[in-house]
Short mmCIF file of C-alpha atoms and ligand atoms in Angstrom, two decimals:
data_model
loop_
_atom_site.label_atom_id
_atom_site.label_comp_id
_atom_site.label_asym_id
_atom_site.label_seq_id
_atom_site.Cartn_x
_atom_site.Cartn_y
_atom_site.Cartn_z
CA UNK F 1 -27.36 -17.25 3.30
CA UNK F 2 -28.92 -14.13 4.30
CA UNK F 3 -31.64 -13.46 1.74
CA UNK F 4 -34.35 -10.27 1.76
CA UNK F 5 -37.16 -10.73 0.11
CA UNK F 6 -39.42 -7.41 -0.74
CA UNK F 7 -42.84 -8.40 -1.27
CA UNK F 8 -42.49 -11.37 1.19
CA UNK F 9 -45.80 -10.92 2.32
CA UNK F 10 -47.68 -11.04 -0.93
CA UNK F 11 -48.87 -14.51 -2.73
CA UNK F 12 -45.58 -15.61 -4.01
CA UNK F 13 -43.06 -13.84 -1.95
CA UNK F 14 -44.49 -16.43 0.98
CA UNK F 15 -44.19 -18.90 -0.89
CA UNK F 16 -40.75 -17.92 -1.26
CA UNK F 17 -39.79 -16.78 2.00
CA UNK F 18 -41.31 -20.25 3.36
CA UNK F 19 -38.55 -22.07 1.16
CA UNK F 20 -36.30 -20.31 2.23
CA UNK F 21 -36.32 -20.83 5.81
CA UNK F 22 -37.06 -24.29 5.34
CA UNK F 23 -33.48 -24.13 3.51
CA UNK F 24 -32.25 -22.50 6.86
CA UNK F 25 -31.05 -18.83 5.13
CA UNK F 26 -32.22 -15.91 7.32
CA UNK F 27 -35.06 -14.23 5.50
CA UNK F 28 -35.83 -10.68 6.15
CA UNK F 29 -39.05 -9.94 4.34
CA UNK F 30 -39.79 -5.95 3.56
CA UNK F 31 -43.31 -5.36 2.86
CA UNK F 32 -45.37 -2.34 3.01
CA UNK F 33 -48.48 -5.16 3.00
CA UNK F 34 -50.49 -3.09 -0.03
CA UNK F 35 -51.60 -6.24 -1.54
CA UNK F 36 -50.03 -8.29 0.82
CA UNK F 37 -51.15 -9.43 3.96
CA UNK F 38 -49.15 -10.91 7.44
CA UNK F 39 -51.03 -13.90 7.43
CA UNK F 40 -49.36 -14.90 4.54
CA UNK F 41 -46.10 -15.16 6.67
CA UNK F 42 -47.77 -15.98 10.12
CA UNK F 43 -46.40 -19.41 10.19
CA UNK F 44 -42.77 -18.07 9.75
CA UNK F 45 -43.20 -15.54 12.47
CA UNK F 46 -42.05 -17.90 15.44
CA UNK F 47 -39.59 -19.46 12.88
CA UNK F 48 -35.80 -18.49 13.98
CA UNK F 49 -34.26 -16.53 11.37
CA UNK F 50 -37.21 -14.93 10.24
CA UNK F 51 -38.23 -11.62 10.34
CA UNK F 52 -41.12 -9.50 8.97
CA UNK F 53 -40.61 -5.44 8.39
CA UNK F 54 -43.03 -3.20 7.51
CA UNK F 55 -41.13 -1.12 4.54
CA UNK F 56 -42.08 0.78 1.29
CA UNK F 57 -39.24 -0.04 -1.03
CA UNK F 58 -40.03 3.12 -2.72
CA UNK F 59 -38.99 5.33 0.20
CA UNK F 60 -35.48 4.91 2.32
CA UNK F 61 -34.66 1.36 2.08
CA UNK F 62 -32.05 0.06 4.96
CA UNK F 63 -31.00 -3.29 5.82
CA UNK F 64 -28.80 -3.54 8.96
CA UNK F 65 -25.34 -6.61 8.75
CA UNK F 66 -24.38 -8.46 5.78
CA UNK F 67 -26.94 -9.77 2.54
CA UNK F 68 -26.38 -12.33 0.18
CA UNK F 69 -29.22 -12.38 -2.42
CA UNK F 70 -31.80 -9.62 -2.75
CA UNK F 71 -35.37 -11.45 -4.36
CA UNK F 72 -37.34 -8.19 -5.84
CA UNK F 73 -41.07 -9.31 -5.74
CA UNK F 74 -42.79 -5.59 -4.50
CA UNK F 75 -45.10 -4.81 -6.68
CA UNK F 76 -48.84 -4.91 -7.25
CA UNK F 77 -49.34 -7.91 -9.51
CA UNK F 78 -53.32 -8.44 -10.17
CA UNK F 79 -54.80 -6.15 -12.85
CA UNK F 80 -57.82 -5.25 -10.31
CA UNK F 81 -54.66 -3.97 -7.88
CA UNK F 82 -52.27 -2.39 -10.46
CA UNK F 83 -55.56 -0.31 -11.61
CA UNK F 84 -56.30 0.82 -8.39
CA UNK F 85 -52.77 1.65 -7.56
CA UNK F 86 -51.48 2.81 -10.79
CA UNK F 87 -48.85 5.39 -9.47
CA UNK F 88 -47.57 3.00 -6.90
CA UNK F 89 -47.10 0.48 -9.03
CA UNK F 90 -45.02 2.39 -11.23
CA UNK F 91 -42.96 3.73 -8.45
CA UNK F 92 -42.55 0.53 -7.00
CA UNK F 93 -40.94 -0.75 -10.68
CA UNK F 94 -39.11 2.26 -11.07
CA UNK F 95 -37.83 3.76 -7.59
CA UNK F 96 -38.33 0.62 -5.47
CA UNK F 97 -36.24 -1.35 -8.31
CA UNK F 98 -33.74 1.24 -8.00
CA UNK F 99 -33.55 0.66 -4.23
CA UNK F 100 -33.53 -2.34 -3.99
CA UNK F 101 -30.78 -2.91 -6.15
CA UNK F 102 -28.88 -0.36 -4.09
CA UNK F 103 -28.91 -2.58 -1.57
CA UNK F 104 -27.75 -5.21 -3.31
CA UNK F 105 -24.97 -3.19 -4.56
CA UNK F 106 -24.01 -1.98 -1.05
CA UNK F 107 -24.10 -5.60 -0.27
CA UNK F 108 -22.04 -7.11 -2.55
CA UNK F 109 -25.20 -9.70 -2.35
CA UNK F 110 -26.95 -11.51 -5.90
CA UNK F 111 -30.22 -9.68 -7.24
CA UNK F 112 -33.22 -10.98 -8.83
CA UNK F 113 -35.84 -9.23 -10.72
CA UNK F 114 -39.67 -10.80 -10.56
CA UNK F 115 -40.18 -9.59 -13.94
CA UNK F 116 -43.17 -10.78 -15.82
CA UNK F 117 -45.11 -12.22 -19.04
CA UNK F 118 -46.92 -9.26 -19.47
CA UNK F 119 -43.64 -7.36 -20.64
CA UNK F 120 -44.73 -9.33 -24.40
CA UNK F 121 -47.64 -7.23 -23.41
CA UNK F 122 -50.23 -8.77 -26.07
CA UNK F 123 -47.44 -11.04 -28.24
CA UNK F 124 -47.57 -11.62 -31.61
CA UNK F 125 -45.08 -14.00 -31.29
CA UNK F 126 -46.24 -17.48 -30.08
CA UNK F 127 -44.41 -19.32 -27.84
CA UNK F 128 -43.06 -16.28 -26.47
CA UNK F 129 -39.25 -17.01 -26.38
CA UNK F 130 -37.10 -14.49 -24.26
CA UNK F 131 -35.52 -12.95 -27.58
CA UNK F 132 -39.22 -11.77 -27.95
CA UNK F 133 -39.36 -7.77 -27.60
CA UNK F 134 -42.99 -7.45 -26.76
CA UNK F 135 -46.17 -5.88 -28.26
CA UNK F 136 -47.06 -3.44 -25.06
CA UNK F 137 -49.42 -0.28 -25.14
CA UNK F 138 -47.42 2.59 -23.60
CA UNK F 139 -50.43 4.57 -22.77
CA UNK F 140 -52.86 1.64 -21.90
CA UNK F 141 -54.66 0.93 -18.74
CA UNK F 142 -52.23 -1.91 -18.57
CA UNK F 143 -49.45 0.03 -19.32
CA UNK F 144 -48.57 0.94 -15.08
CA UNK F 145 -47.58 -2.44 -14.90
CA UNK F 146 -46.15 -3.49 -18.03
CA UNK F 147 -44.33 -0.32 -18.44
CA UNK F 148 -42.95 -0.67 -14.62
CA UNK F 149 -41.94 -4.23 -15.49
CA UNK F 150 -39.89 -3.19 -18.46
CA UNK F 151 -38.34 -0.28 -16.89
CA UNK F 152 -37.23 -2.46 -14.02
CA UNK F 153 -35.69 -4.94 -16.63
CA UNK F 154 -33.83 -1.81 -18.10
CA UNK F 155 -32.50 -0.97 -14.65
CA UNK F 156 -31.50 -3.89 -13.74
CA UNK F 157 -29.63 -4.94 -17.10
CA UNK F 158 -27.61 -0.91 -16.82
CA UNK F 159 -26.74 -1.32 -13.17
CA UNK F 160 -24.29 -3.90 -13.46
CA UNK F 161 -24.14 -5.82 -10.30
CA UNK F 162 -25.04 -9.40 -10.10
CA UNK F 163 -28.22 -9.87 -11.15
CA UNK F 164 -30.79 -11.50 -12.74
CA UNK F 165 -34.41 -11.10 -14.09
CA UNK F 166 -37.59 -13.69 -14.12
CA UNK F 167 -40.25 -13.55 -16.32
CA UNK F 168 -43.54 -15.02 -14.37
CA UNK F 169 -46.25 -16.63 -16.61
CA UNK F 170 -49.60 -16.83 -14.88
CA UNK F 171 -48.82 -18.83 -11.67
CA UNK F 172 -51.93 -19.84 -9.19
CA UNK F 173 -52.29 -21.61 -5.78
CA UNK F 174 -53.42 -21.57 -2.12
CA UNK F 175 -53.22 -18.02 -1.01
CA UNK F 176 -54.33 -15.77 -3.54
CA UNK F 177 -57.09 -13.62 -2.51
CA UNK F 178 -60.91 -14.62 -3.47
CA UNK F 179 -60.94 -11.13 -4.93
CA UNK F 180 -57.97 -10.21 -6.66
CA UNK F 181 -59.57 -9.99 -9.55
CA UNK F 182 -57.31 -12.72 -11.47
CA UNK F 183 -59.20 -15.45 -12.75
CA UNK F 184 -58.50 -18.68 -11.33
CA UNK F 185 -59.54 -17.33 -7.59
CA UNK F 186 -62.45 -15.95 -9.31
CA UNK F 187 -63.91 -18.56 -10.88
CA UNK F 188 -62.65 -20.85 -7.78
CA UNK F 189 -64.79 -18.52 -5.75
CA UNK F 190 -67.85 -18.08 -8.11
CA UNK F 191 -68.00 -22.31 -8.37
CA UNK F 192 -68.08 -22.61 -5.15
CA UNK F 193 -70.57 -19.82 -3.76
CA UNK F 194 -73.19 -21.75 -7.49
CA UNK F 195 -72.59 -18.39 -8.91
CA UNK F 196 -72.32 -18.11 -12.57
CA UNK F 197 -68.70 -18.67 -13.80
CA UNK F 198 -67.42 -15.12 -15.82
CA UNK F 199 -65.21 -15.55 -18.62
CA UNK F 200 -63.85 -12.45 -19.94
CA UNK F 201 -64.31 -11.75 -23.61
CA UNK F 202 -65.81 -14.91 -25.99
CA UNK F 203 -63.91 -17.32 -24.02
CA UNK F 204 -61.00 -18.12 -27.16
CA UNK F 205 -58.24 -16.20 -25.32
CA UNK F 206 -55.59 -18.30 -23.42
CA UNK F 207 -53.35 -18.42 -20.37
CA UNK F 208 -50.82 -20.93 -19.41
CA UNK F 209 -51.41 -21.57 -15.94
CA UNK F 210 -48.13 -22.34 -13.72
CA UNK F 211 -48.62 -24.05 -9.73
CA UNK F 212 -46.76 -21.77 -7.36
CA UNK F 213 -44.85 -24.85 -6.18
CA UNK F 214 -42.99 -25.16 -9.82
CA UNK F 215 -42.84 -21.36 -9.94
CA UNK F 216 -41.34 -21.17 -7.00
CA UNK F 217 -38.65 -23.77 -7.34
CA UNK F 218 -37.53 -21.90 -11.15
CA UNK F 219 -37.02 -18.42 -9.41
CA UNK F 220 -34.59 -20.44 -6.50
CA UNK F 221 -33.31 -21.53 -9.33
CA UNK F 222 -32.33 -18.54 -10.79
CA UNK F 223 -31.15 -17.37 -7.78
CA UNK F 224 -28.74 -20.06 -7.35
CA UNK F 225 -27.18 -19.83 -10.59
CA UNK F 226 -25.54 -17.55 -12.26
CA UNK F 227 -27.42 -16.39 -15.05
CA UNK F 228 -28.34 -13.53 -15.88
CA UNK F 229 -31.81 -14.66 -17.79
CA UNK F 230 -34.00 -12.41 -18.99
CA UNK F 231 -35.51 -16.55 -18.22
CA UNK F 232 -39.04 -17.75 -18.38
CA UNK F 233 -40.50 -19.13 -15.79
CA UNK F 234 -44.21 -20.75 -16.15
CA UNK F 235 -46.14 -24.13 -17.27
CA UNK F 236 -46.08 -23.99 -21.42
CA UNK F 237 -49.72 -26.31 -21.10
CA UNK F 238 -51.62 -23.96 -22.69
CA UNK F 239 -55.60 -23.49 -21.95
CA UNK F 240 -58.33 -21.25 -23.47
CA UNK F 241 -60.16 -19.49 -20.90
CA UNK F 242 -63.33 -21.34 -21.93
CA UNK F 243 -61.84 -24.92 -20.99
CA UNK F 244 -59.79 -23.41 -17.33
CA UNK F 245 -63.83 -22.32 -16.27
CA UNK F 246 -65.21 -25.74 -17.69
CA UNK F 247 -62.88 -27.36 -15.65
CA UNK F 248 -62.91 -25.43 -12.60
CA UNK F 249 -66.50 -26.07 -12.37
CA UNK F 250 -65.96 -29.77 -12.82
CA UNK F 251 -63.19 -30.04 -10.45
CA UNK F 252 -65.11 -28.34 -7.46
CA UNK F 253 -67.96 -30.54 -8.43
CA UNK F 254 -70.30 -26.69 -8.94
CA UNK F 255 -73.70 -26.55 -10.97
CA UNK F 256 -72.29 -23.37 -12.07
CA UNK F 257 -73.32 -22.37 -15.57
CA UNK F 258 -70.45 -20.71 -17.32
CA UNK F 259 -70.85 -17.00 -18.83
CA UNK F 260 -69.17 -14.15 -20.89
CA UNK F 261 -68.75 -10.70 -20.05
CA UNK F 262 -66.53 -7.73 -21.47
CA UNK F 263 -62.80 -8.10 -22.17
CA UNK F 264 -60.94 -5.99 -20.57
CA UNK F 265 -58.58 -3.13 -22.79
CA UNK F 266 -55.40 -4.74 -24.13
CA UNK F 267 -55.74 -8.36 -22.74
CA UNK F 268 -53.49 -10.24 -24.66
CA UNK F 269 -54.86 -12.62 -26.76
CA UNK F 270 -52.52 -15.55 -26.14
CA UNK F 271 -49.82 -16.43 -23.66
CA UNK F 272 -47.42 -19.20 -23.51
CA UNK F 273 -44.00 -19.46 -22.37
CA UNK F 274 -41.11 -21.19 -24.33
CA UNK F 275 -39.35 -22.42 -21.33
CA UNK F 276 -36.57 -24.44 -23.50
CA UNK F 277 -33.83 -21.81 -21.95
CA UNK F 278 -35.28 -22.61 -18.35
CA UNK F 279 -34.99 -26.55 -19.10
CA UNK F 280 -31.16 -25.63 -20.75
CA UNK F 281 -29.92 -23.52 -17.94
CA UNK F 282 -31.72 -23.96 -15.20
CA UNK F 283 -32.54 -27.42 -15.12
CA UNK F 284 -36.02 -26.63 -14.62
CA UNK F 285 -39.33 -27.91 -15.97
CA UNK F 286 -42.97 -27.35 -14.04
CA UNK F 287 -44.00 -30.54 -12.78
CA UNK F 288 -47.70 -30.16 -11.35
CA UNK F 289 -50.25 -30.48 -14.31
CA UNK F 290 -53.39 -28.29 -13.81
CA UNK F 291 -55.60 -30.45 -12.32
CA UNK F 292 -53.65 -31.47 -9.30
CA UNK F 293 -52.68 -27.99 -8.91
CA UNK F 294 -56.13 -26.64 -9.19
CA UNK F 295 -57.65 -29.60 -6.39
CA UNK F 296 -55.11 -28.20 -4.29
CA UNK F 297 -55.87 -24.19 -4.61
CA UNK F 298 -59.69 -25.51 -4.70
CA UNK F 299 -59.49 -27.12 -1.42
CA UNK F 300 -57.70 -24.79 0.12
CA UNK F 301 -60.41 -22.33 -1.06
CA UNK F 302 -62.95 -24.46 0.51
CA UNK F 303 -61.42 -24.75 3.29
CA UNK F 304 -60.74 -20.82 4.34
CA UNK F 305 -64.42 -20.37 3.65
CA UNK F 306 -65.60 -22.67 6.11
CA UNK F 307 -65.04 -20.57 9.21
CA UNK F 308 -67.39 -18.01 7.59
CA UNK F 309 -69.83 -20.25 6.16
CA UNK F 310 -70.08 -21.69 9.62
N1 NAD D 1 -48.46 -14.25 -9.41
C1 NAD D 1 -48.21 -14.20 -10.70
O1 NAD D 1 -48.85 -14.88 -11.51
C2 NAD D 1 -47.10 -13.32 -11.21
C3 NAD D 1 -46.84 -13.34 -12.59
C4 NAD D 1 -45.84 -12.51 -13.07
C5 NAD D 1 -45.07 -11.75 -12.22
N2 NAD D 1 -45.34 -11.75 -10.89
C6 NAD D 1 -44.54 -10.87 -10.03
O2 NAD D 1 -44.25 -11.50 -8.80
C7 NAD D 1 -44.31 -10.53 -7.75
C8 NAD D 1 -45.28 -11.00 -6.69
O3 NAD D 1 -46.57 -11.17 -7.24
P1 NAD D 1 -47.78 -11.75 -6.36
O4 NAD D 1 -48.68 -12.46 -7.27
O5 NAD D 1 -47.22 -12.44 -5.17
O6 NAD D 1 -48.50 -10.38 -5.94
P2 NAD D 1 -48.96 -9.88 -4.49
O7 NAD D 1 -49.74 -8.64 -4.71
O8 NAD D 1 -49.60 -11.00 -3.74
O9 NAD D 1 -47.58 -9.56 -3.78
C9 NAD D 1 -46.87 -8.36 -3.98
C10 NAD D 1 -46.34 -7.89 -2.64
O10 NAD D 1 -45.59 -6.68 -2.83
C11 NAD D 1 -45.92 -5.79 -1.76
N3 NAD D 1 -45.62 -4.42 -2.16
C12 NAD D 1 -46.22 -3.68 -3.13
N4 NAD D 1 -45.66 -2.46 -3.19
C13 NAD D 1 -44.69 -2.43 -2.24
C14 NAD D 1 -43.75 -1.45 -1.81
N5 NAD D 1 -43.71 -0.22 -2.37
N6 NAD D 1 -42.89 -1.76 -0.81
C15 NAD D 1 -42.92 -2.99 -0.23
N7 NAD D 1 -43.78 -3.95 -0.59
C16 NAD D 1 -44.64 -3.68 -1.59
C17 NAD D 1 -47.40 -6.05 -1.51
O11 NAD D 1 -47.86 -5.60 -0.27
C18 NAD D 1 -47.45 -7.58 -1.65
O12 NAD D 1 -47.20 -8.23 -0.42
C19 NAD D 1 -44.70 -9.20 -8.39
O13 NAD D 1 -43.53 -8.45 -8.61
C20 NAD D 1 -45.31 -9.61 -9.69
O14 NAD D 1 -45.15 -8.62 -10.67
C21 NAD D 1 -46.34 -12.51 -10.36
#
């Protein structure tokens, strides 16, 4: 298989392009490193058969020899990053969607869509089920993202190659940045520097958290099948955000005390994936419960702070 993965240099894209090689496809991985970062894909570097290119999907997007599969990850993904690049974002959902599946067109090759949760923008449907049309805020702060996301989904669905779409849930691990604003590496970080823990809002709202490991393993997948989806792909264990802080702290072993501070416009109130389609098509189920998942991410946490600590 020869497999390009935009984004590949962002949280989950390495994650991705790491399985992949281990597979033994070629990976060419087009990133533009906005929220990404190499380091993310340093250990792949000397790896044969994988190659790191500097590209913004949104502008001329060329991929020399054949491609099987096309894995569409570019895009901003934190709310702290999506509001500080709003117009990329959308561009990146819109004309870097439209690009990329382009190429997959020109390549006769498989296409799949990262799509995410927040296209139920704030549901009022709970589990959300894929049938779910979503309860999204055009005009929002939110609304780059969500928006993009949707209109990629569109695109995709009218452009009538092979393809497919994946809606992420909330998925953590090793790698996400301390300060990307999402808030497992912030309360991760806060724990362990003893400073106070911030919950967003009164604490009541909740997330279903997903290891990138299981994450990972639904959107190959996907990619292996052949279905189409719209499919959900995330851990159904749902938590408020009270009780993920509570046990953060506990977990990294932090005198922390936990506190509240303003809710950000539009956060949805619940979240929780019905992944019954996943387990019927797909095969797939997550398999890491929180708290293993979280000792990992924590210790990794630890662990890249050391050198500066030191
Ligand atoms: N992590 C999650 O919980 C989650 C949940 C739902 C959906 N997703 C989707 O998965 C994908 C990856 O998310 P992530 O958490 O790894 O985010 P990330 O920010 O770590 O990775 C995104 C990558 O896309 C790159 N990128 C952005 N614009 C680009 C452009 N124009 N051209 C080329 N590269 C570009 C960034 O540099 C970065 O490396 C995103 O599409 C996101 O919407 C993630």
């Amino acid at each position: 298989m020869r497999t390009v993965v935009t984004g590949g240099a962002g949280f989950l894209g390495s994650y991705l392009c790491e399985r992949l090689v281990e597979r033994g496809d070629e990976v060419i991985c087009l990133d533009n490193l906005l929220t990404g970062s190499p380091g993310n894909v340093a250990h792949l570097l000397e790896r044969p058969g994988f190659r790191l290119v500097d590209c913004d999907v949104t502008g001329f997007l060329h991929v020399a020899g054949p491609v099987d599969l096309v894995l569409h990850l570019a895009s901003a993904a934190s709310p702290a990053d999506y509001l500080a690049y709003p117009i990329e974002t959308l561009k990146v959902g819109s004309i870097g969607t439209l690009h990329a599946l382009g190429l997959a067109r020109e390549k006769d090759a498989r296409f799949v869509l990262a799509s995410t949760s927040e296209v139920y923008g704030d549901p009022l449907e709970h589990p959300q089920h894929e049938d779910y049309w979503g309860n999204v805020n055009p005009v929002g702060p939110r609304s780059v993202y969500d928006e993009a996301k949707r209109f990629a989904e569109s695109l995709t669905t009218a452009y009538g190659v092979d393809t497919a779409i994946v809606r992420i849930f909330n998925t953590y691990g090793p790698r996400m940045r301390p300060h990307d604003g999402r808030a497992i590496p912030t309360f991760i970080r806060q724990a362990l520097d003893g400073d106070p823990i911030t919950v967003t809002g009164d604490g009541t709202q909740t997330r279903s958290i997903c290891y990138v490991d299981d994450t990972v393993t639904g959107i190959l997948a996907l990619a292996d099948s052949d279905f189409a989806g719209p499919v959900n792909i995330g851990n159904p264990a749902e938590l408020t955000m009270t009780d993920l802080a509570r046990l953060v702290r506990e977990l990294t072993g932090s005198a922390s005390p936990v506190t509240y501070i303003g809710r950000p416009v539009d956060d949805p109130h619940r979240r929780c994936p019905d992944t019954s389609l996943a387990a019927e098509r797909l095969g797939w189920r997550p398999e890491v419960p929180a708290t293993a998942g979280l000792r990992r991410t924590i210790r990794w946490f630890a662990e890249e702070r050391e050198p500066l600590a030191g």
